[in-house]
mmCIF file of C-alpha atoms in Angstrom:
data_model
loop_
_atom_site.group_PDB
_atom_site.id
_atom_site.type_symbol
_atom_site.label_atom_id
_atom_site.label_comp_id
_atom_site.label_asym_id
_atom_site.label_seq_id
_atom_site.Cartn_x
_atom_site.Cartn_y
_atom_site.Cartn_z
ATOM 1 C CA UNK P 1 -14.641 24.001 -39.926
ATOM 2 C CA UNK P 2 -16.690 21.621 -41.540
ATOM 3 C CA UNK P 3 -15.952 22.524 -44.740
ATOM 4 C CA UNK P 4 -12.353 23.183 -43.619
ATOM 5 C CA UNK P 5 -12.407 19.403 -43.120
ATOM 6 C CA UNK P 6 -13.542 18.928 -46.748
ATOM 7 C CA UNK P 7 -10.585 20.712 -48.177
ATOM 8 C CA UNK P 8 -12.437 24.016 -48.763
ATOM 9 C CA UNK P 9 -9.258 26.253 -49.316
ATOM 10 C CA UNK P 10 -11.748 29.433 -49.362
ATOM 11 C CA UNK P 11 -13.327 28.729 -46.108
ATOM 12 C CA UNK P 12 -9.722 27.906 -44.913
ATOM 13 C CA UNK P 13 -8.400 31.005 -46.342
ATOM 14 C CA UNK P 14 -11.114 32.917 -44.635
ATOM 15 C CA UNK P 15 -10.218 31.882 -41.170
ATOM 16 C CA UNK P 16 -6.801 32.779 -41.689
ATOM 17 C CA UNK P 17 -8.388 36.138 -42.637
ATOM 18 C CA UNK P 18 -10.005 36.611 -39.395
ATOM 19 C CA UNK P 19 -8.201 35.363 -37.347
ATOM 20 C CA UNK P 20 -4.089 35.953 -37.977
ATOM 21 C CA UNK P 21 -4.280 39.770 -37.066
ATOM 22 C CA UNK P 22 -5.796 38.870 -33.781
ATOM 23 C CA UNK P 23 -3.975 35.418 -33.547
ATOM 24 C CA UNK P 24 -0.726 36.445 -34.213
ATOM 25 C CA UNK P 25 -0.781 39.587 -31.666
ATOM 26 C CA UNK P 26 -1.403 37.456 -28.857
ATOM 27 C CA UNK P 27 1.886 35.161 -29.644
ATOM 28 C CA UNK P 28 3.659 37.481 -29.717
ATOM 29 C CA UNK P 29 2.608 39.660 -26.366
ATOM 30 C CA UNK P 30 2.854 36.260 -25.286
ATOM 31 C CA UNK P 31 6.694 35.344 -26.226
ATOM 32 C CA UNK P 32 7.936 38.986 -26.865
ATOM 33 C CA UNK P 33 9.620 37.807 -30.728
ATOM 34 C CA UNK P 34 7.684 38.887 -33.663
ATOM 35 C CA UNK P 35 9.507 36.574 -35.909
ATOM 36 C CA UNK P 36 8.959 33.952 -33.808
ATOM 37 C CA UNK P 37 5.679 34.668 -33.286
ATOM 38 C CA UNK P 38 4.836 34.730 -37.098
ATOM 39 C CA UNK P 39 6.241 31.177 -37.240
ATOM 40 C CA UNK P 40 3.807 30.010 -34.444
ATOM 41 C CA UNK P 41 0.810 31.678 -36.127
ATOM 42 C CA UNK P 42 1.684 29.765 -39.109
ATOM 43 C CA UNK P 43 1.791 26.426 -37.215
ATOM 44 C CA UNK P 44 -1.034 27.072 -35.278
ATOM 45 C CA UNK P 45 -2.861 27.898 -38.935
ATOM 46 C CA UNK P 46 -1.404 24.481 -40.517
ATOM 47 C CA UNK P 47 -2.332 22.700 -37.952
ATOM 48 C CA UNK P 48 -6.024 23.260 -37.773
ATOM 49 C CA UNK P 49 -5.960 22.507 -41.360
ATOM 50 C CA UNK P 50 -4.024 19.736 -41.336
ATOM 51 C CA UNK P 51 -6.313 18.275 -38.011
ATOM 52 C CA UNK P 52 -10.052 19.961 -39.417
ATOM 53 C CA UNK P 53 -10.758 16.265 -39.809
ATOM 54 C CA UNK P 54 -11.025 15.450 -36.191
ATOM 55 C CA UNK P 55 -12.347 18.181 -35.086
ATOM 56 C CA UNK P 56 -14.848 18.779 -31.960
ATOM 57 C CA UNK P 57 -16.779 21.121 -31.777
ATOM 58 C CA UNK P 58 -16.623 21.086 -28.100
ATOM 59 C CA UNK P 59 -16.062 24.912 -27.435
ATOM 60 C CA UNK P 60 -16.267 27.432 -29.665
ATOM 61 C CA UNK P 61 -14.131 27.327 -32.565
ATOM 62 C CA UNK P 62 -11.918 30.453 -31.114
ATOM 63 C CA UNK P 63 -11.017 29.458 -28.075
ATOM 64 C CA UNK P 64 -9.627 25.970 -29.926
ATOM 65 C CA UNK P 65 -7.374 27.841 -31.791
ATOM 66 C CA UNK P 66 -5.857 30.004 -29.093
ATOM 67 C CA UNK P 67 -5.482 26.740 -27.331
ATOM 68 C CA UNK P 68 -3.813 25.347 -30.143
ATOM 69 C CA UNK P 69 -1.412 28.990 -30.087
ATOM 70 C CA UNK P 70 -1.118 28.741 -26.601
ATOM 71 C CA UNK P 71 0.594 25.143 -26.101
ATOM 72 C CA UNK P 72 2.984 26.117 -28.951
ATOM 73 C CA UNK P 73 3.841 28.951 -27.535
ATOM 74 C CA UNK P 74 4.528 27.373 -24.211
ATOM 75 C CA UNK P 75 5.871 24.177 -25.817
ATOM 76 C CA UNK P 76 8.597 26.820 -27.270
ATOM 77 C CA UNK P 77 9.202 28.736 -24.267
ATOM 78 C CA UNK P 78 9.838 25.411 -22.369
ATOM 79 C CA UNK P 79 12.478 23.945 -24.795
ATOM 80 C CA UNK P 80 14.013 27.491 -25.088
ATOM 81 C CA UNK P 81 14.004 27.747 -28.714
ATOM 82 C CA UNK P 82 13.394 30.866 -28.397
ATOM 83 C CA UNK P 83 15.601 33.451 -26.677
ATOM 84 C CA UNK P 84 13.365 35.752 -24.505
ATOM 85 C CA UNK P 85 14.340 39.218 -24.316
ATOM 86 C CA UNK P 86 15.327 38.865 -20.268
ATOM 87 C CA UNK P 87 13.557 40.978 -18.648
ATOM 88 C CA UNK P 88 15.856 42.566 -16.543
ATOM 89 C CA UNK P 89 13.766 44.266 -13.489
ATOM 90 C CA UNK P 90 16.039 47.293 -13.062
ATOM 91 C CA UNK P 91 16.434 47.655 -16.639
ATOM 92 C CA UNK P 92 12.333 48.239 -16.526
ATOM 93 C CA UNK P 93 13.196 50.544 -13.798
ATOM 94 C CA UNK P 94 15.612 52.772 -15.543
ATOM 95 C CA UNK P 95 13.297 52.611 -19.057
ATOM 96 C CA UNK P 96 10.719 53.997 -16.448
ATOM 97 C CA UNK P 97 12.352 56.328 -14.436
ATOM 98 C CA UNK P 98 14.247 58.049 -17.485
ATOM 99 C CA UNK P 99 11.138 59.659 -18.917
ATOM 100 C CA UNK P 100 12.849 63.847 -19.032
ATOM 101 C CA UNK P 101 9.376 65.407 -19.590
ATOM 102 C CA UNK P 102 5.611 64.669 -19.694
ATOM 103 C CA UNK P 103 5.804 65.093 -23.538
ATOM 104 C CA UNK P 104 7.651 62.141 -23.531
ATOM 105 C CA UNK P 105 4.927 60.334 -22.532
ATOM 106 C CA UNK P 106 2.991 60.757 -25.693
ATOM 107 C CA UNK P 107 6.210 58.779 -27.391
ATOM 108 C CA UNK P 108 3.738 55.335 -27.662
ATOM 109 C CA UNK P 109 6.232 53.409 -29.621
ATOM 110 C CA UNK P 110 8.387 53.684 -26.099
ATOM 111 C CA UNK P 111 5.942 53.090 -24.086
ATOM 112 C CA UNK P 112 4.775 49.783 -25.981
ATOM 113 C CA UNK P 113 8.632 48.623 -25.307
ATOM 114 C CA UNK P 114 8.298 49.163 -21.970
ATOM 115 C CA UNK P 115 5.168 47.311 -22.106
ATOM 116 C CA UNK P 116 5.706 44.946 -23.898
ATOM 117 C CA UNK P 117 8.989 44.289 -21.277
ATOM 118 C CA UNK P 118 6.129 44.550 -18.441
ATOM 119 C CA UNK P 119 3.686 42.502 -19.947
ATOM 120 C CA UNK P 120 7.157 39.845 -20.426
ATOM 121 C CA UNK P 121 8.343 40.301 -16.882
ATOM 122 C CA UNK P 122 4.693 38.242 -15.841
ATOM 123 C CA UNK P 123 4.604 34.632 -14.624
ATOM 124 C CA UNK P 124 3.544 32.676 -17.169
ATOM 125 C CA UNK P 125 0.230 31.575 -15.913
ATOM 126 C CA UNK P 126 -0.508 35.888 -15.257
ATOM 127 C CA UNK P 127 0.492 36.339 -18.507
ATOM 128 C CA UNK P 128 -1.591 33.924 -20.851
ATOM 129 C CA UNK P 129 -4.890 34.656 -18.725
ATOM 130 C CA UNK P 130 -4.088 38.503 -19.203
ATOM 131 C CA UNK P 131 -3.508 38.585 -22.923
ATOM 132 C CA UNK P 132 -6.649 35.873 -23.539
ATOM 133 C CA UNK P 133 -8.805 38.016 -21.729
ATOM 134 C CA UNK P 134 -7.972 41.967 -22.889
ATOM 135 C CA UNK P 135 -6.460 41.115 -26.674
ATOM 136 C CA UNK P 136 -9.198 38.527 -27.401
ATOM 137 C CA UNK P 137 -11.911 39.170 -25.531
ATOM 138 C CA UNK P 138 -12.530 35.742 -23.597
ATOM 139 C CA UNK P 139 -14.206 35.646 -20.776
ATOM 140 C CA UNK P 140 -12.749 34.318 -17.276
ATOM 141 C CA UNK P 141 -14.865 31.177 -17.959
ATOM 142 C CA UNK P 142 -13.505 30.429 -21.155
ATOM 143 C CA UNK P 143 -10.095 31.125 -20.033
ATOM 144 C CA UNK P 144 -10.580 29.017 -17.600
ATOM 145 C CA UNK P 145 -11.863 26.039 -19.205
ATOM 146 C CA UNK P 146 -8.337 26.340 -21.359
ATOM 147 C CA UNK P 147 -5.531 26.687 -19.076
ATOM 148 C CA UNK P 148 -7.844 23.909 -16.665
ATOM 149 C CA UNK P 149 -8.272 25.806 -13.972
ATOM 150 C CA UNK P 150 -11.055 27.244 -11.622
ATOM 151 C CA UNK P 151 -12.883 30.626 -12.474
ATOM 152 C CA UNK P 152 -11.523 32.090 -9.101
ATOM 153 C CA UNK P 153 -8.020 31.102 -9.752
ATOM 154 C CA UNK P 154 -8.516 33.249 -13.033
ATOM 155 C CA UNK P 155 -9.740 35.953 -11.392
ATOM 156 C CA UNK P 156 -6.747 35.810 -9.056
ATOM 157 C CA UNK P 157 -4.580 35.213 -11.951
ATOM 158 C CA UNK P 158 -5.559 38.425 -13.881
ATOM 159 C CA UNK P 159 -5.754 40.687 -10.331
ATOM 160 C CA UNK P 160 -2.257 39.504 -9.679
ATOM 161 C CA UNK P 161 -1.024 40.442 -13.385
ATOM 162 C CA UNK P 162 -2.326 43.838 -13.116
ATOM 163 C CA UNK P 163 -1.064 44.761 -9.539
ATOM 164 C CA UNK P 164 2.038 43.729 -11.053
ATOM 165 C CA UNK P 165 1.876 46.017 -14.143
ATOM 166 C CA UNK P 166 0.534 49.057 -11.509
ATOM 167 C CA UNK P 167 3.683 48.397 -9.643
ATOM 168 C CA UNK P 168 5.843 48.504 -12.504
ATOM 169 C CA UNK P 169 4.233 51.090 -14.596
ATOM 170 C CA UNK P 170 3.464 53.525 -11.637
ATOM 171 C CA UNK P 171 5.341 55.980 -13.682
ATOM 172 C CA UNK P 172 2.806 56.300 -16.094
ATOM 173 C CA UNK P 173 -0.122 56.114 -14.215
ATOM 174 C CA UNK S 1 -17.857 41.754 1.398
ATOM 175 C CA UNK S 2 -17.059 44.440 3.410
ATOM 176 C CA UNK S 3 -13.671 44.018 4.352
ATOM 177 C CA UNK S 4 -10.978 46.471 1.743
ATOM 178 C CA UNK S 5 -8.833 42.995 1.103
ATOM 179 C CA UNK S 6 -11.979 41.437 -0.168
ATOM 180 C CA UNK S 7 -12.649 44.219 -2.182
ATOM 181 C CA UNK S 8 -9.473 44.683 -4.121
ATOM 182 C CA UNK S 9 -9.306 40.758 -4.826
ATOM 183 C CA UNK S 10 -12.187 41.558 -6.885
ATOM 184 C CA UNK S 11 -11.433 44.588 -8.440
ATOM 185 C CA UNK S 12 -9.973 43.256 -11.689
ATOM 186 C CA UNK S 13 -13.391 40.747 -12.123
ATOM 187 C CA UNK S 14 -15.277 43.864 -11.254
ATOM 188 C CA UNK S 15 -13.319 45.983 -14.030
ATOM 189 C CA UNK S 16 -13.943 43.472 -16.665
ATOM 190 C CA UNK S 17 -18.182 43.006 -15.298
ATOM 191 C CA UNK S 18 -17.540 39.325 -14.673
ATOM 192 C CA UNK S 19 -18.598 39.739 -11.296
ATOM 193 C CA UNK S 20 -22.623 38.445 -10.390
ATOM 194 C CA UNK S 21 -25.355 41.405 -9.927
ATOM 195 C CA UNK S 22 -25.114 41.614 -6.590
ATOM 196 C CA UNK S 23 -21.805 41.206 -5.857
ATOM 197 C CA UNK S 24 -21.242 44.040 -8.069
ATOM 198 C CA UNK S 25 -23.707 46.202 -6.291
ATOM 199 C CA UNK S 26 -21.614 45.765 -3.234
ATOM 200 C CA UNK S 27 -18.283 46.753 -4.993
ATOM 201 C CA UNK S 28 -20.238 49.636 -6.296
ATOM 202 C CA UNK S 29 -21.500 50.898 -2.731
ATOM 203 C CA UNK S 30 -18.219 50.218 -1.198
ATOM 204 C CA UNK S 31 -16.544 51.631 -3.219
ATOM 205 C CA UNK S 32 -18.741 54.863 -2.618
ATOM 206 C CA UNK S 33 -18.022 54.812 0.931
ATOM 207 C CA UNK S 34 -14.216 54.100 0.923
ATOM 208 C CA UNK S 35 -11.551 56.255 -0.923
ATOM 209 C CA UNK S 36 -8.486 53.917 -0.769
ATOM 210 C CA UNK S 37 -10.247 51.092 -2.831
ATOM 211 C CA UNK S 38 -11.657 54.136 -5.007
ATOM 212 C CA UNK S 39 -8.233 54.676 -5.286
ATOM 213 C CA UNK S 40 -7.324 51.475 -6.267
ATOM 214 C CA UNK S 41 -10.034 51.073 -8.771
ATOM 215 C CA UNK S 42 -8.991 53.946 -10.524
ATOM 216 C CA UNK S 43 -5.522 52.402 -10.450
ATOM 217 C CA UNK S 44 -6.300 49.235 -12.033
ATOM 218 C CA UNK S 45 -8.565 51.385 -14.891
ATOM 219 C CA UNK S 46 -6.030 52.891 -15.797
ATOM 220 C CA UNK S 47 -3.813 50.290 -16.527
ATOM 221 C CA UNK S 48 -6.255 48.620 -18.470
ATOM 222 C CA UNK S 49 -6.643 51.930 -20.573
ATOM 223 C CA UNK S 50 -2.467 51.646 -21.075
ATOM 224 C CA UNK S 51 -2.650 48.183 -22.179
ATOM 225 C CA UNK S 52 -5.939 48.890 -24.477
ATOM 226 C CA UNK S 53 -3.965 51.674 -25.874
ATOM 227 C CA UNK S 54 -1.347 49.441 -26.772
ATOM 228 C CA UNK S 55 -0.771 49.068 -30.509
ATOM 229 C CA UNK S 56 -1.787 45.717 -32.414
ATOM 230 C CA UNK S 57 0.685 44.947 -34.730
ATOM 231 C CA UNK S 58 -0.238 44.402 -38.395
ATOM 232 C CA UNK S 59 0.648 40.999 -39.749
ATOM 233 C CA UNK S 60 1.414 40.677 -43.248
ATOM 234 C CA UNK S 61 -0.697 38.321 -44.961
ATOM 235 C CA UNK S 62 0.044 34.915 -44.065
ATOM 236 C CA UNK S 63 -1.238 33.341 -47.274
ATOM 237 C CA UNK S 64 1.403 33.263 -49.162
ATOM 238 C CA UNK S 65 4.300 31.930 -46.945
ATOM 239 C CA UNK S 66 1.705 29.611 -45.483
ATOM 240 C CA UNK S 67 0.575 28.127 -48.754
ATOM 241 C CA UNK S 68 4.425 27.527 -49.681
ATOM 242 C CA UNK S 69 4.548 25.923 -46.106
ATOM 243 C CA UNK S 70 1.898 23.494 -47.445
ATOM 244 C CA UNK S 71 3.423 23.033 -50.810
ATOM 245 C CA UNK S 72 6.699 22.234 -48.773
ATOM 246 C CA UNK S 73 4.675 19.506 -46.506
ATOM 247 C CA UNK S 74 2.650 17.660 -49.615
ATOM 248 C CA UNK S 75 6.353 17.597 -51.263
ATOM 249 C CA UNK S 76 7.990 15.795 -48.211
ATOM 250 C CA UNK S 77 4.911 13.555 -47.914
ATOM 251 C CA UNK S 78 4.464 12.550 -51.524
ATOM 252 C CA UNK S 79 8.117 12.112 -52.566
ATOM 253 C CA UNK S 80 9.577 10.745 -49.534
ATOM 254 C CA UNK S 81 7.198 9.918 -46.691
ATOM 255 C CA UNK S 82 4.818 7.521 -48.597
ATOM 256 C CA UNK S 83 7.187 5.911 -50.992
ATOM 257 C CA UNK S 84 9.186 5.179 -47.514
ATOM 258 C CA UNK S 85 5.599 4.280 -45.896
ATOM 259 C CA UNK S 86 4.592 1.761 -49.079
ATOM 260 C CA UNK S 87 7.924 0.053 -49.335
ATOM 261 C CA UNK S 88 7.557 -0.801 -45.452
ATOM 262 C CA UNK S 89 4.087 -2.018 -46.325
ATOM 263 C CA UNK S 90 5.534 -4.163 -49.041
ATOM 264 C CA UNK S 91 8.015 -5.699 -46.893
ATOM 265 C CA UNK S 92 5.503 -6.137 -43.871
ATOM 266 C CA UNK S 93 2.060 -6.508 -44.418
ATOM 267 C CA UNK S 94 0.926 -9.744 -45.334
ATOM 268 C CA UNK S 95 -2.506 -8.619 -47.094
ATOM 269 C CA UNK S 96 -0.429 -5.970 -49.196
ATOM 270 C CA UNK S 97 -1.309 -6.662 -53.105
ATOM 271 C CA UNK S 98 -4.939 -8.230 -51.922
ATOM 272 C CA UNK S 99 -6.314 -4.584 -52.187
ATOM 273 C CA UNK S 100 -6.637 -3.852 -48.678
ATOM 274 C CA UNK S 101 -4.587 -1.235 -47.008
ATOM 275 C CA UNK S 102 -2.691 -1.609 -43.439
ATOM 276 C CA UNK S 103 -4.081 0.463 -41.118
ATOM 277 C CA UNK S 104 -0.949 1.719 -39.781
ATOM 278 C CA UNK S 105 0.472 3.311 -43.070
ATOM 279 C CA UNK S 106 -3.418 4.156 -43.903
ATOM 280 C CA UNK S 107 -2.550 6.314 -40.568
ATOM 281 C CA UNK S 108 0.744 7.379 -41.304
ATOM 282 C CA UNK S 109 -0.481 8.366 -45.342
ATOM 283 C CA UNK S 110 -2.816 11.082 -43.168
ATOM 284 C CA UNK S 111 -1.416 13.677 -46.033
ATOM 285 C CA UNK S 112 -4.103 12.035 -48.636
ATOM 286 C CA UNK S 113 -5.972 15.432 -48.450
ATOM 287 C CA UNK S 114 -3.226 16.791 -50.672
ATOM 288 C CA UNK S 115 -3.216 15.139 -53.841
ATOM 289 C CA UNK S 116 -0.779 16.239 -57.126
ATOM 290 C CA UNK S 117 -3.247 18.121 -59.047
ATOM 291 C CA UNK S 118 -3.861 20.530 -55.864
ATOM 292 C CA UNK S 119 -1.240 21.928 -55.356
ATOM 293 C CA UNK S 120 -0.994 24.609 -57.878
ATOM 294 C CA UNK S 121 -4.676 25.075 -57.129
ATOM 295 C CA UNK S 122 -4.024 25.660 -53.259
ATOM 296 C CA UNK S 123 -1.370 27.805 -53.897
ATOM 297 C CA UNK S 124 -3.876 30.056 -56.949
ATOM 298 C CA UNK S 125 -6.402 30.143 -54.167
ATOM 299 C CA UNK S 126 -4.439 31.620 -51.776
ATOM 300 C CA UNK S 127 -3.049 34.193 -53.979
ATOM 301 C CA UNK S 128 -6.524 35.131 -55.217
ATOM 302 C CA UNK S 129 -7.876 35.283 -51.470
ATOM 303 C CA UNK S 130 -5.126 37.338 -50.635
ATOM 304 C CA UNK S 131 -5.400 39.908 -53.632
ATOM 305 C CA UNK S 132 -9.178 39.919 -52.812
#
């Protein structure tokens, strides 16, 4: 980041490297809109070079930038600039319930819709700890030191989240 | 530790081995002893395995669109933001001309980082990284 700061475009370039794949999967599990989502990453990407300057290196350099992705992402949720797919609950049901045979089952690019719909259908709070913790590997400490909230009431938040998913998913389980 | 309840609050920590040695040990003898929270476990494992077989999307690379993003933002700042920024100087600042700046439009100039010559540079670097 340091050389970030000093308008290294390389070193810039290579954290966009490593981290957009990674970065940009999590927006948009998070907001369900891959165009959207591609915007955010962008921002999120401009803004750390745009702010390398002031810089803390107060936690690790990761968990800053799904911070960064994370606020966005709510900041546009909250002012409803983007449409969410609604999750309709019986819709779900019917996605779930319509599966003919078990060969269906195999069909992954349905079941990532109707994941994807699951994963949408969270609270918000369920959500973000969910995705930070199984599509970026943070632990229940870091996540908790960015959404601000205590290591049990992660642990609650991530239990709750997956009862939620068994309930909904029990077809494919 | 012994009650079920207890036990499937911390079956998702226990999952993802963020629970403490011991506790563990007593999630792992419970759940020896008791079928319903062996159920439950198994549950919960395997819809971590759905959502770990869940396929990451591939993101084109965001060099190029982010580099014209940048050219976009050094345009706006050097052809309208600081000539605006300046000419409000001008009219305000009473040291403007004696060679020190106003520290408000030395805050609101922020965009120094991107100077003319750069910006064919950035954008070469980015096209080179991304061909790399």
């Amino acid at each position: 980041m340091s050389q970030v700061a000093e308008g290294n475009l390389s070193a810039f370039r290579e954290i966009v490297v490593r981290y957009q794949r990674p970065l940009l999967n999590y927006i948009y599990r998070y907001i369900g809109d891959w165009a959207a989502a591609e915007d955010i990453a962008q921002e999120v990407f401009l803004r750390v070079f745009k702010t390398a300057k002031e810089y803390q290196p107060l936690s690790s350099f990761k968990t800053w930038l799904f911070k960064i992705a994370t606020n966005l992402c709510l900041n546009e949720l909250r002012d409803n600039k983007i449409l969410r797919n609604s999750i309709d609950i019986d819709e779900l049901n019917t996605l779930t319930s319509a599966r003919s045979s078990p060969e269906r089952e195999t069909e992954s690019r349905e079941l990532s819709v109707i994941l994807m719909k699951a994963l949408q259908s969270l609270p918000e709070k369920q959500r973000v700890a969910l995705l930070l913790h199984k599509y970026d590997g943070f632990s229940y400490i870091e996540i908790s030191r960015m959404m601000g909230c205590s290591l049990s009431a992660v642990e609650s938040l991530i239990h709750r989240a997956r009862q939620s998913l068994k309930k909904q998913l029990s077809p494919y389980i | 530790m012994s009650h079920c309840k207890e036990i499937h609050e911390k079956l998702s920590a226990f999952i993802d081995n963020e629970l403490p040695s011991e506790e563990r040990s007593l999630i792992v003898e419970h759940l020896h002893q008791c079928s319903s929270c062996a159920q439950e476990e198994t549950s919960l494992r395997k819809i971590v395995d759905l959502l770990d077989a869940m396929p990451d999307e591939s993101p084109a690379s965001a060099f190029a669109s982010i580099a014209v993003r940048l050219a976009a933002l050094w345009k706006f700042k050097e052809l309208v933001w600081k000539p605006v920024v300046g000419f409000i100087e001008r009219l305000l600042y009473p040291g403007y001309g004696t060679g020190r700046r106003c520290p408000v439009s030395r805050y609101l100039c922020n965009f120094d980082d991107f100077p003319p010559e750069s910006l064919s540079s950035i954008y070469i670097s980015f096209i080179q990284g991304a061909r790399k």
